Coordinates of C-alpha atoms in Angstrom, one line a residue:
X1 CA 23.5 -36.1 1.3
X2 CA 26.3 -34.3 -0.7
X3 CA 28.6 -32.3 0.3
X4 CA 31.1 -30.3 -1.2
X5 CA 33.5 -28.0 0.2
X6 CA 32.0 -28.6 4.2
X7 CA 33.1 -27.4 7.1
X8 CA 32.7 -28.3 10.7
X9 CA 31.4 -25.3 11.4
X10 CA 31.8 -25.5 15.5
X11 CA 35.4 -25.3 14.3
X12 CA 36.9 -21.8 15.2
X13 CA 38.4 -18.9 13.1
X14 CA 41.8 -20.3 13.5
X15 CA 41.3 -23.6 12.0
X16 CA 38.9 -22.8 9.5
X17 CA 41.1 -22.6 6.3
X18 CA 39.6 -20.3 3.2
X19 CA 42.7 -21.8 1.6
X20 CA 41.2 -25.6 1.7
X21 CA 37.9 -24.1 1.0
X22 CA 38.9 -22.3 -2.3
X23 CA 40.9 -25.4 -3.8
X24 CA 38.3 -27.6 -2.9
X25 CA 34.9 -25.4 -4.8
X26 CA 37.0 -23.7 -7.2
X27 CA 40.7 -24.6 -8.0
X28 CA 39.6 -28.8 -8.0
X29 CA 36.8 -27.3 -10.3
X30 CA 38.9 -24.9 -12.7
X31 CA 38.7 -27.1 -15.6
X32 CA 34.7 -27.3 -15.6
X33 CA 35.0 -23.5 -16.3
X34 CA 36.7 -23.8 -19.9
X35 CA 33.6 -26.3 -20.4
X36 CA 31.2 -22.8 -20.3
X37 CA 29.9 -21.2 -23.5
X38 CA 30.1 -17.5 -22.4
X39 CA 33.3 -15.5 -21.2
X40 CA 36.8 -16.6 -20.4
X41 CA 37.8 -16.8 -16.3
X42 CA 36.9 -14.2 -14.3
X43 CA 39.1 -12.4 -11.5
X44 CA 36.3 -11.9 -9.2
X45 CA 36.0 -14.7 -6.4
X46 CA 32.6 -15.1 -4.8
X47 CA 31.8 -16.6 -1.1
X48 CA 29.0 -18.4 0.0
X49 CA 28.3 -18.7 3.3
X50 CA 25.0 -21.3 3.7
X51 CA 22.8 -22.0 6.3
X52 CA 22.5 -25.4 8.4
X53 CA 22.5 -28.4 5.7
X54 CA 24.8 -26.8 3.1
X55 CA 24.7 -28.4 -0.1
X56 CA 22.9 -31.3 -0.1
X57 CA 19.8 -30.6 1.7
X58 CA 17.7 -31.0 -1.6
X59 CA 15.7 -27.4 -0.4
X60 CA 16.6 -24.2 0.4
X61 CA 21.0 -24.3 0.6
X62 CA 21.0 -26.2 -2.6
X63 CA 18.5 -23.3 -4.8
X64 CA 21.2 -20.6 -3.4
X65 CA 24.0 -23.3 -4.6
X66 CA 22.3 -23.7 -7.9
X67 CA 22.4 -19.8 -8.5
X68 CA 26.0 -19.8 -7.7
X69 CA 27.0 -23.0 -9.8
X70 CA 25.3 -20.9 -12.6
X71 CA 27.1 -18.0 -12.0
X72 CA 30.2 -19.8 -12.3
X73 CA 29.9 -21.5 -15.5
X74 CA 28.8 -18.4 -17.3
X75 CA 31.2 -16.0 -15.7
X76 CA 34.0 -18.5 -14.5
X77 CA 34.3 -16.7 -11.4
X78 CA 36.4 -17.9 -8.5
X79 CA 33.8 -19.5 -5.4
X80 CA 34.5 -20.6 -1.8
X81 CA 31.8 -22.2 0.3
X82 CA 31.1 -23.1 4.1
X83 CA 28.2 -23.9 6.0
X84 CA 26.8 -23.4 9.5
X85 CA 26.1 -25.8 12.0
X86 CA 22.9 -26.4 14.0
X87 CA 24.4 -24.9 17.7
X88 CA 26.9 -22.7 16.4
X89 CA 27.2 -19.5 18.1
X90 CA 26.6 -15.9 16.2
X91 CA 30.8 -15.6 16.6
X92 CA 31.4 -18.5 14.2
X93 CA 29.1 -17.0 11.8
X94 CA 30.9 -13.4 11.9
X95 CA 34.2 -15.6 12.0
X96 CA 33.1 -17.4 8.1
X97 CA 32.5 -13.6 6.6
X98 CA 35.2 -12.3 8.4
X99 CA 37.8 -15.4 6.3
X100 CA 35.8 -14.4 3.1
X101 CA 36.4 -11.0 3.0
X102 CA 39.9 -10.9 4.3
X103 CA 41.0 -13.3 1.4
X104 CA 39.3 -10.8 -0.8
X105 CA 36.4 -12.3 -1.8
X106 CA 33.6 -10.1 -3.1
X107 CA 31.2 -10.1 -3.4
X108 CA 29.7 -12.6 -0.3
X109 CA 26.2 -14.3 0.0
X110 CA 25.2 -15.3 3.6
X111 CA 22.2 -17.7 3.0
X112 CA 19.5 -17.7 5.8
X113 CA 18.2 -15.1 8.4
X114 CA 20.4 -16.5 11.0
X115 CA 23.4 -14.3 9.1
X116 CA 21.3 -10.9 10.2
X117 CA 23.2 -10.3 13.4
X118 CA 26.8 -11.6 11.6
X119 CA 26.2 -9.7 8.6
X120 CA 25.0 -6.3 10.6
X121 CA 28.5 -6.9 12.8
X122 CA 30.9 -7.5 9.7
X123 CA 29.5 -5.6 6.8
X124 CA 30.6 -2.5 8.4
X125 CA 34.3 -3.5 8.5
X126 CA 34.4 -4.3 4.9
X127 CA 33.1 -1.0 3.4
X128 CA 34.3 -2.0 0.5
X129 CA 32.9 -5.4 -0.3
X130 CA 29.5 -6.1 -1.0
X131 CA 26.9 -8.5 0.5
X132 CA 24.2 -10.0 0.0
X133 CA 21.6 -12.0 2.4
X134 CA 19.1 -14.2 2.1
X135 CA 15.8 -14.1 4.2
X136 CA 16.8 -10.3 6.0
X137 CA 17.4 -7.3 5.8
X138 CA 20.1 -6.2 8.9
X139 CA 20.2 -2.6 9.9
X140 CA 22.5 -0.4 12.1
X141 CA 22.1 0.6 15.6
X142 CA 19.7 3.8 14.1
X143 CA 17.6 1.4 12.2
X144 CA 19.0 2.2 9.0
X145 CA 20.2 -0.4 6.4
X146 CA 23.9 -0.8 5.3
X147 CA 25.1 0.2 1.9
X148 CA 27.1 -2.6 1.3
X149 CA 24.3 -5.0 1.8
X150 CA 21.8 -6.5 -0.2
X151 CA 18.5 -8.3 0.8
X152 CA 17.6 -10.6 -1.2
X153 CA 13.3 -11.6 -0.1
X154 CA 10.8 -13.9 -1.2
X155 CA 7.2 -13.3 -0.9
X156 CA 6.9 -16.7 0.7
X157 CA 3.4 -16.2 1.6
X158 CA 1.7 -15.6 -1.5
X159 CA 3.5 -19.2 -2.8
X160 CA 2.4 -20.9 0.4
X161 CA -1.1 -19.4 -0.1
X162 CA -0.9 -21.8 -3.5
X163 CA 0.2 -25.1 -2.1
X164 CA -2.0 -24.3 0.9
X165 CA -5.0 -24.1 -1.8
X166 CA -3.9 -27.3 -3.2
X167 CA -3.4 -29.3 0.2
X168 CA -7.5 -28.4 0.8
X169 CA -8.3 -29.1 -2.9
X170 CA -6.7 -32.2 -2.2
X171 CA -7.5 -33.2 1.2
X172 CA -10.3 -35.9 2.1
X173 CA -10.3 -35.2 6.1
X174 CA -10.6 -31.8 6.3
X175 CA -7.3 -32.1 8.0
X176 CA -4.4 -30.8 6.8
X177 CA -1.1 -30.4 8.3
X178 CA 2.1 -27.7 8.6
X179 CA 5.8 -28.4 10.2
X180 CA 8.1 -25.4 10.2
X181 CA 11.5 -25.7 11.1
X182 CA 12.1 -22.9 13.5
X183 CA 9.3 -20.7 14.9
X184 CA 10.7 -17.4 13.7
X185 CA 9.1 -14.9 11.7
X186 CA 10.2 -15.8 8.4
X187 CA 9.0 -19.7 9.0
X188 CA 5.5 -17.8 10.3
X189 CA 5.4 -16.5 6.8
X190 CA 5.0 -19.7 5.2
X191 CA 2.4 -21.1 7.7
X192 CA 0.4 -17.9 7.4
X193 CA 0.2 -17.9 3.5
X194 CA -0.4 -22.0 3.5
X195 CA -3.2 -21.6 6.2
X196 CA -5.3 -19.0 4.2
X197 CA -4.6 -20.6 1.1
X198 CA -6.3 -24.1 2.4
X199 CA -9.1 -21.5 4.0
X200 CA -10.3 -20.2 1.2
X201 CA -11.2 -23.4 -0.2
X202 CA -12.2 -24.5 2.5
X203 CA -13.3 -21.9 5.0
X204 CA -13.7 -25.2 7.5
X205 CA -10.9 -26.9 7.2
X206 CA -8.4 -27.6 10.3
X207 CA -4.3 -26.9 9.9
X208 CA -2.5 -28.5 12.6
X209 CA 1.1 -26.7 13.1
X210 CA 4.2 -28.2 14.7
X211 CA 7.6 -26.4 14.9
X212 CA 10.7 -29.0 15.5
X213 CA 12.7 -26.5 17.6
X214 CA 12.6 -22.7 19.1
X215 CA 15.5 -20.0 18.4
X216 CA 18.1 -19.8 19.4
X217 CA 18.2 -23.5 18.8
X218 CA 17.9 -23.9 14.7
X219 CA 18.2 -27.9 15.0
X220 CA 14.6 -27.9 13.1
X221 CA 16.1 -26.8 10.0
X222 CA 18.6 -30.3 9.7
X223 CA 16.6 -33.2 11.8
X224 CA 14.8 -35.3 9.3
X225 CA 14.1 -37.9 12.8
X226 CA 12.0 -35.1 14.3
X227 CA 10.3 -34.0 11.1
X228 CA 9.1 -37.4 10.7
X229 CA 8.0 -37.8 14.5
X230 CA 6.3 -34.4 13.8
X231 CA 4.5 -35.4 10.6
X232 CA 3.7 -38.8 11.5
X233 CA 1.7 -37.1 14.8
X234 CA -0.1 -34.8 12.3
X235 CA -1.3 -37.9 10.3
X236 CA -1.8 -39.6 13.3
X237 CA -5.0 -36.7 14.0
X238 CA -6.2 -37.0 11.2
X239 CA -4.3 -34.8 8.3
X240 CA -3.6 -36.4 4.7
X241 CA -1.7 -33.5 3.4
X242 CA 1.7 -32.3 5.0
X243 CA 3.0 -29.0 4.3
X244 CA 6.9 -28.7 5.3
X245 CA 9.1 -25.4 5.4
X246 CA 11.9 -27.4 7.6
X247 CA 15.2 -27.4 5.2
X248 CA 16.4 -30.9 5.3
X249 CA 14.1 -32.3 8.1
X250 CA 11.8 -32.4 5.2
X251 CA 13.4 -35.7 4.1
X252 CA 11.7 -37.1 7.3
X253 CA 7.7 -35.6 6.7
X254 CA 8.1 -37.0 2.9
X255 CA 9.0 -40.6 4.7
X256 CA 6.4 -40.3 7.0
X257 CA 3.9 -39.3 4.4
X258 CA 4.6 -42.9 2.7
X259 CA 4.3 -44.6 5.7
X260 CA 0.7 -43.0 6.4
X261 CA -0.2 -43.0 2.8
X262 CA -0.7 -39.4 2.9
X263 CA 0.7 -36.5 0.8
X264 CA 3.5 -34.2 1.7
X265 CA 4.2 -30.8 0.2
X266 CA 8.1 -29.9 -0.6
X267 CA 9.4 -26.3 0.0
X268 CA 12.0 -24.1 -1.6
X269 CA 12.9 -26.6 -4.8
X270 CA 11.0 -28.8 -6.9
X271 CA 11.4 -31.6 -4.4
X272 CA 9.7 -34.1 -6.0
X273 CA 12.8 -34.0 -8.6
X274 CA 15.5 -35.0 -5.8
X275 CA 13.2 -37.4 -4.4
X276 CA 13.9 -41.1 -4.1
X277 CA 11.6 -43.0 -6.3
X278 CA 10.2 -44.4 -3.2
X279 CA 9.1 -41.4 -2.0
X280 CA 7.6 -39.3 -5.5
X281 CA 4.4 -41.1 -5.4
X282 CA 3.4 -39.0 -2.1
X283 CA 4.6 -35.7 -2.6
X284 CA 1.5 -33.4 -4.1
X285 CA 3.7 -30.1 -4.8
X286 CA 6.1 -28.0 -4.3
X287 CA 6.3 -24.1 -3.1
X288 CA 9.4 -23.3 -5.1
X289 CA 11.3 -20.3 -4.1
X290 CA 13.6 -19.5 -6.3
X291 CA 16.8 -18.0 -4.5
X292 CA 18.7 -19.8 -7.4
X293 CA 17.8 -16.6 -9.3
X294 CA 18.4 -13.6 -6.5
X295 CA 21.5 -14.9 -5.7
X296 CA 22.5 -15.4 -9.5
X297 CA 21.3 -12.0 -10.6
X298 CA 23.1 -10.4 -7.3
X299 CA 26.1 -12.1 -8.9
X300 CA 25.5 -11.2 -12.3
X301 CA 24.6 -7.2 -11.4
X302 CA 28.2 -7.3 -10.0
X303 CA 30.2 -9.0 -12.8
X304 CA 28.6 -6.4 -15.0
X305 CA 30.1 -4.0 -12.6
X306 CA 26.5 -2.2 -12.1
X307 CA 26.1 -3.7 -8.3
X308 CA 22.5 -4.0 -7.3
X309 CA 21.8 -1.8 -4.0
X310 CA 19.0 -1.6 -1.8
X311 CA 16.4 -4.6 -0.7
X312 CA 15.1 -7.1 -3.6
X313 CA 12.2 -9.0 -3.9
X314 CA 11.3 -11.9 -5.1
X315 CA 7.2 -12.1 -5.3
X316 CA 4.7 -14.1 -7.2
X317 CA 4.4 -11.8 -9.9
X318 CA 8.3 -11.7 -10.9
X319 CA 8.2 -15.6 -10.6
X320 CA 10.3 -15.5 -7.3
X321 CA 7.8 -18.2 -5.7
X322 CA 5.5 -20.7 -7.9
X323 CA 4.4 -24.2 -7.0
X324 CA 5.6 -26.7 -8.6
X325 CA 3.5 -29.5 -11.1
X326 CA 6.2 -32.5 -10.7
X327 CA 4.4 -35.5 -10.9
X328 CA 1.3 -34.5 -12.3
X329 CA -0.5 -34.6 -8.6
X330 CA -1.8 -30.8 -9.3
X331 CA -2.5 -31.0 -13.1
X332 CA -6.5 -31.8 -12.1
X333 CA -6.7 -28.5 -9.7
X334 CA -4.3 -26.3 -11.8
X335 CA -6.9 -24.3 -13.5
X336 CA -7.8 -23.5 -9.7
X337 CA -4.6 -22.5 -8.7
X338 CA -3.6 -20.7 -11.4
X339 CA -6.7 -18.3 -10.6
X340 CA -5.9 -18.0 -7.3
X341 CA -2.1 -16.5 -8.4
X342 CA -3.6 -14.5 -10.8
X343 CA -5.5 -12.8 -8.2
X344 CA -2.6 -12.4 -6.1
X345 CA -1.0 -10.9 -8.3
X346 CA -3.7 -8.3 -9.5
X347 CA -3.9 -7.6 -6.2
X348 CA -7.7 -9.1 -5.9
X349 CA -6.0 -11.7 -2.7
X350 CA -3.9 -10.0 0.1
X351 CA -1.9 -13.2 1.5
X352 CA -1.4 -12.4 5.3
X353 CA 2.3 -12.4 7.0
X354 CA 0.9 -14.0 10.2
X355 CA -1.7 -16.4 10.7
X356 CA -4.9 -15.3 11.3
X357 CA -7.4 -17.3 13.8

């Protein structure tokens, strides 16, 4: 795995140094900035605060990375990055916005749902800069949201719904498989939108559904050890399709899909692009979801100085989830899939938030 610009993230406010941090994603990088086509360097300096993995994790850290890296080619903006780790507490969290905003970076991405309670805590204090966040949408102690926060969401059911459609098109058993990272709501949403997908090919068809930890514990989301253990038990009953919404302990269901000879379905990227070569042979698709884009049109909307405001979202129809046709695995069923997303998006297929039984 990559990494650029990590932190040990157990480490405390004190010893965290923004300083380090901005040298090593931005000043070490000035140069690549004069290499852009569009504008000359820009004075505003963005922070990214990522969820477990950071860059590197070949899903869901690295489409919120590729937005940013966008963003700084075209605007040659200023970027500082940290990450969280697996056990750290919600202080550490509140610690990493807390450095961003009081070296004066704004605007500030938190990347992951498990920045709701830091974000709701520190967005207050910095009236003045704005955030956005991934996966949630925090609100005050009266329920209402802040107005210097941005959700960014993803319809990640209706793209599930797809790849869950493909997994039964695809599947010989009539067993088919699902390993979320964490069992929180959000991870729900992907089961729920896989699990009707698959059922309305195949009204018959069984999902088995593993989760490799339980909140507050978000070890699932960087394990790839257990998401192989979990996978290989699926295939073990039975499944020859694995669906994964795990972050990086999706590296370990891909592994044990070649070890079963089974299929595996990536999450958030194109996975089958960061792949080894190995390992491209056994993974069907891909339910992309592109926070590359929100995060570089929340960073855009600011450099134009016409700030977005309010909750965004990302849904099938606006191309904020797809599946992805990497490897030619899907082109036989595509014509089927297709007409499944065009009638989500017509309206024709509700895809359920929560798993229906």
């Amino acid at each position: 795995m990559r990494r650029t610009t990590k932190f040990a993230a157990a480490l405390t406010a004190g010893v965290l140094s923004l300083a380090i941090t901005a040298c090593g994603s931005s000043d070490d990088t000035a140069s690549d900035d004069s290499s852009s086509s569009t504008s000359a360097k820009s004075d505003i300096k963005v922070g990214m605060a990522y969820d477990i993995g950071g860059r590197g994790d070949q899903s869901f850290n690295d489409m919120a990375a590729a937005g940013l890296d966008k963003a700084k080619s075209e605007f040659g903006i200023e970027t500082s990055e940290s990450e969280a780790a697996p056990d750290e507490a919600d202080s550490a969290k509140e610690d990493r916005l807390v450095q961003l905003a009081e070296a004066g970076y704004n605007p500030i991405v938190a990347v992951g749902f498990a920045y709701d309670a830091a974000v709701a805590k520190v967005a207050p204090q910095y009236p003045d800069t704005s955030f956005a966040i991934v996966d949630d949408a925090p609100v005050d102690a009266d329920g209402k949201p802040f107005d210097n926060v941005v959700p960014l969401l993803f319809t990640e059911e209706q793209g599930s719904f797809l790849v869950g459609a493909a997994a039964a098109l695809k599947s010989k058993s009539g067993t088919i498989g699902f390993v979320g990272g964490v069992e929180e709501p959000l991870i729900k949403k992907f089961e729920a939108g896989y699990d009707a997908g698959a059922k309305a090919v195949n009204p018959s068809i069984k999902v088995l559904s593993t989760y490799l930890s339980q909140p507050p514990d978000f070890s699932g989301f960087g394990d790839p050890a257990k998401g192989k253990t979990a996978a290989a038990g699926q295939f073990d009953q039975g499944a020859d399709v694995v669906y994964h919404a795990a972050g990086g302990s999706g590296q370990g269901v891909f592994e044990a899909a070649k070890a079963a000879g089974g299929l595996a379905i990536g999450v958030d990227s194109d996975q089958y692009l960061t792949a080894s070569d190995d390992l491209k042979p056994f993974i069907l698709t891909s339910m992309q979801k592109h926070v590359d884009v929100a995060v570089y049109d929340f960073i855009k909307a600011f450099v134009d100085g016409k700030p977005l405001s309010g909750t965004q979202t990302f849904d099938l129809k606006s191309g904020g989830v797809a599946y992805s046709t990497s490897g030619g695995q899907v082109d036989d069923i595509k014509s089927k899939l297709d007409d499944y997303a065009a009638k989500i998006i017509s309206g024709e297929i509700t895809v359920p938030t929560e798993v229906t039984k």
